[in-house]
Short mmCIF file of C-alpha atoms in Angstrom, two decimals:
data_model
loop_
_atom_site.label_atom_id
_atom_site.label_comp_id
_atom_site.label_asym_id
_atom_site.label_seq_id
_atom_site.Cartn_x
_atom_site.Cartn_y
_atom_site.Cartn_z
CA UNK A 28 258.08 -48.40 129.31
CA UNK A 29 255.89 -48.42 126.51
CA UNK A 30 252.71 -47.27 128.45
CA UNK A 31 254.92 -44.04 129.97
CA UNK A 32 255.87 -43.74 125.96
CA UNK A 33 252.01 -43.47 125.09
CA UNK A 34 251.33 -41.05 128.14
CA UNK A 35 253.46 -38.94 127.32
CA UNK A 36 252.83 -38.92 123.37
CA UNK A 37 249.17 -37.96 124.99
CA UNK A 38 250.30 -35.36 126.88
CA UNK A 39 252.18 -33.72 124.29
CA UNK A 40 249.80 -34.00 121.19
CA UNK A 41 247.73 -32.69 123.99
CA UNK A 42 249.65 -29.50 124.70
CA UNK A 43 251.02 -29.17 121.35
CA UNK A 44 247.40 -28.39 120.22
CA UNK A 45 246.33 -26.17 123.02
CA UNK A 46 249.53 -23.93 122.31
CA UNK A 47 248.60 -23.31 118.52
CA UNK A 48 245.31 -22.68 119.63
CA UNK A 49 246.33 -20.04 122.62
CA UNK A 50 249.18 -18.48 119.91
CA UNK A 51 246.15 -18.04 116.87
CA UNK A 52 242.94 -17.65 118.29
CA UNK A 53 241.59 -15.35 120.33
CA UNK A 54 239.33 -16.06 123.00
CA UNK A 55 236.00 -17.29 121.31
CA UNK A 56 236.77 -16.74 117.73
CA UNK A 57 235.55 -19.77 115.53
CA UNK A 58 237.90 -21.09 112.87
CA UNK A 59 235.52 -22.70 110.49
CA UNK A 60 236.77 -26.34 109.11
CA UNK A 61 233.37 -27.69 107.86
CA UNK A 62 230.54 -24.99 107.40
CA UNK A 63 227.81 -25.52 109.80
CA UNK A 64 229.38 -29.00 111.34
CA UNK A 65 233.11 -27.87 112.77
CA UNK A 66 234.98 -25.63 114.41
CA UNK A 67 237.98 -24.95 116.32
CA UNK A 68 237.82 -22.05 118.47
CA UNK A 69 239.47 -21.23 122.02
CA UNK A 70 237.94 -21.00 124.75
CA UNK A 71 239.10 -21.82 129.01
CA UNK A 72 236.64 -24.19 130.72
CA UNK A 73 236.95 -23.08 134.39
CA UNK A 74 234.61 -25.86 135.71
CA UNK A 75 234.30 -30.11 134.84
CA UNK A 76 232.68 -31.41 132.44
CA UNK A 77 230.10 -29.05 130.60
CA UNK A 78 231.84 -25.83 132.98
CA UNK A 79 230.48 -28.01 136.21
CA UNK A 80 231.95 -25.86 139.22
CA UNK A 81 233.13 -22.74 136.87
CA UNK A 82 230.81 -19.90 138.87
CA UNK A 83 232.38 -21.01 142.09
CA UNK A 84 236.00 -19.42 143.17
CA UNK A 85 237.14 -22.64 145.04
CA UNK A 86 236.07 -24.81 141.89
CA UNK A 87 239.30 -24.63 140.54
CA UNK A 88 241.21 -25.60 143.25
CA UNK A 89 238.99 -28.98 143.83
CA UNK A 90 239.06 -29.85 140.37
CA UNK A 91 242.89 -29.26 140.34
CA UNK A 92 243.35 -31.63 143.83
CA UNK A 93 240.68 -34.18 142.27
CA UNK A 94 242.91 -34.26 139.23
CA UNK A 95 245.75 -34.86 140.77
CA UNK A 96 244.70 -37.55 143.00
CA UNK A 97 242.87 -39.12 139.95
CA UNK A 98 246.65 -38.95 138.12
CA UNK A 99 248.25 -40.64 140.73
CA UNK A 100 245.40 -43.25 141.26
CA UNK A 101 245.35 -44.28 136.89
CA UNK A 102 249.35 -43.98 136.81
CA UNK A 103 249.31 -46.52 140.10
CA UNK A 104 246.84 -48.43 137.95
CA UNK A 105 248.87 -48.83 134.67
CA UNK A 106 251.71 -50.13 136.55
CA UNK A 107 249.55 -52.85 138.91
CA UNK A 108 247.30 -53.95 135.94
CA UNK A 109 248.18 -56.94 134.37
CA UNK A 110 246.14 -57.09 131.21
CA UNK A 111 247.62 -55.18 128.43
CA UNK A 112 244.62 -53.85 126.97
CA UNK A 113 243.56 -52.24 130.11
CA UNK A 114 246.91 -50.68 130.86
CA UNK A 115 246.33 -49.38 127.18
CA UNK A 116 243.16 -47.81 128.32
CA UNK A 117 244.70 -46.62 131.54
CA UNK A 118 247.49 -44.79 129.84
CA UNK A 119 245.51 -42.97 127.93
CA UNK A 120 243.36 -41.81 131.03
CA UNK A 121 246.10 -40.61 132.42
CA UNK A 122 247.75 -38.82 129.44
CA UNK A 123 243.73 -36.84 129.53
CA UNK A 124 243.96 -36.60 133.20
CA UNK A 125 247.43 -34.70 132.97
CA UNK A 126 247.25 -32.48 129.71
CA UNK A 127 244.16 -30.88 131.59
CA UNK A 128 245.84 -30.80 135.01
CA UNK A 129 248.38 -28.55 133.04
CA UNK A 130 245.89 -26.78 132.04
CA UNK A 131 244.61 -26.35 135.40
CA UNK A 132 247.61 -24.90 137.04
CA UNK A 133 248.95 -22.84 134.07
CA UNK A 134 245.69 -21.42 133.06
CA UNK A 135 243.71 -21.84 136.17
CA UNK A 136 241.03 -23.65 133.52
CA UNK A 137 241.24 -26.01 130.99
CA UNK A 138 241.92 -24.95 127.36
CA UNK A 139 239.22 -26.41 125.19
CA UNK A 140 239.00 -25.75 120.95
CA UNK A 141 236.89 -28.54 118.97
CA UNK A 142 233.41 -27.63 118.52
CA UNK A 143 230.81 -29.38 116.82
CA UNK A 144 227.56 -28.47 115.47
CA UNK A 145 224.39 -31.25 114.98
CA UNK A 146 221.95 -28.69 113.13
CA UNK A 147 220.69 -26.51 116.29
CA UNK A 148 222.31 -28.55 118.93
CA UNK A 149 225.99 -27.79 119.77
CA UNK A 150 227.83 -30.59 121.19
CA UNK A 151 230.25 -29.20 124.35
CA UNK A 152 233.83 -28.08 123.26
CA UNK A 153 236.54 -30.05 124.05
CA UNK A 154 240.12 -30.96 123.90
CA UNK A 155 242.59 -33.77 122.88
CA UNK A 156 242.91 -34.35 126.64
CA UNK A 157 238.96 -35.40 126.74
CA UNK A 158 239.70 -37.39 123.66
CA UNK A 159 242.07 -39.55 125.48
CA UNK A 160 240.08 -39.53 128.51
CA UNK A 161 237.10 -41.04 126.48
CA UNK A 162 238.54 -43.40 124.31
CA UNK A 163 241.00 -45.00 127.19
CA UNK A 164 237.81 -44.93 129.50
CA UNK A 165 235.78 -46.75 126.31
CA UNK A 166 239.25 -49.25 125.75
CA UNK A 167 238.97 -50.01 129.49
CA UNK A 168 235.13 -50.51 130.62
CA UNK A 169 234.47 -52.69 127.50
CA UNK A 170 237.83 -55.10 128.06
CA UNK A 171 236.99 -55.29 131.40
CA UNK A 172 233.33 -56.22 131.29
CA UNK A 173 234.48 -59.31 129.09
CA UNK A 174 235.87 -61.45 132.05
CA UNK A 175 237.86 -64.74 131.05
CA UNK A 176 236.00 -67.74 132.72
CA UNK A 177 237.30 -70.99 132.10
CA UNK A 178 238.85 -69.47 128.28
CA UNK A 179 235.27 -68.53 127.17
CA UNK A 180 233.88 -65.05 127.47
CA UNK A 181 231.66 -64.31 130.42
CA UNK A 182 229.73 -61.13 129.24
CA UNK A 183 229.00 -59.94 132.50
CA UNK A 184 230.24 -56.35 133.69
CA UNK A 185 232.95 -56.59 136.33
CA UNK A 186 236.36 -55.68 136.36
CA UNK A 187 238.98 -58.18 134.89
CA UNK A 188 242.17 -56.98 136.27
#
């Protein structure tokens, strides 16, 4: 119960930012929070990662089945993992994998606002959706790769289910 609890927290904090941002920003505008560093602006990915697939019509589509299949694969997951950590990790996956799978149907693109500047270089907007996606990917590679063997750490990667 407490794993659907934090997916759906995700999913929410999720849309809940993406609908202040749609209601107050126009596409592209910048809202300046630190000068020269961050920004929150608005702007619909229509690809993957870094618009991957946006030029092409049927992108949308396969990112929207891949989504879905990748939804039902993590929530599968949370529910047939044993370790608590990693069903931590999981849940947040999927609470990423659905607020842009929203995104994907209702806006045929995913709705991304935090931007950040390094000097010249600016880092790829994203969303709170990505945020979860990272951190429960993060939560979940480095538990795993710390397998129990014989109640001392074996720090080889593998999965530790």
């Amino acid at each position: 119960m407490i794993y659907l609890l934090i997916i759906l927290l995700g999913i929410a904090a999720d849309q809940a930012v993406k609908l202040s941002v749609i209601r107050h920003l126009q596409d592209g505008e910048l809202l300046t929070v630190i000068s020269n560093f961050f920004n929150i602006t608005k702007t619909v990915n229509r690809g993957a990662a870094w618009s991957f697939l946006a030029g092409q019509a049927w992108g949308i589509y396969l990112l929207t089945a891949i989504s879905a299949v990748a939804l039902v694969v993590l929530l599968v997951c949370v529910y047939s993992t044993k370790e608590k950590v990693n069903r931590f990790g999981l849940s947040l996956m999927a609470a990423g994998c659905a607020g842009n799978l929203i995104d994907r149907v209702l806006y045929r693109g995913v709705v991304d606002m935090f931007a950040f500047n390094f000097g010249s270089f600016h880092y790829p907007v994203f969303n709170v959706a990505d945020i979860c996606l990272v951190i429960g990917t993060l939560i979940f590679v480095l538990f795993s790769s710390f397998k129990k063997n014989g109640g001392k750490d074996d720090h080889r990667i593998g999965l530790a289910a």
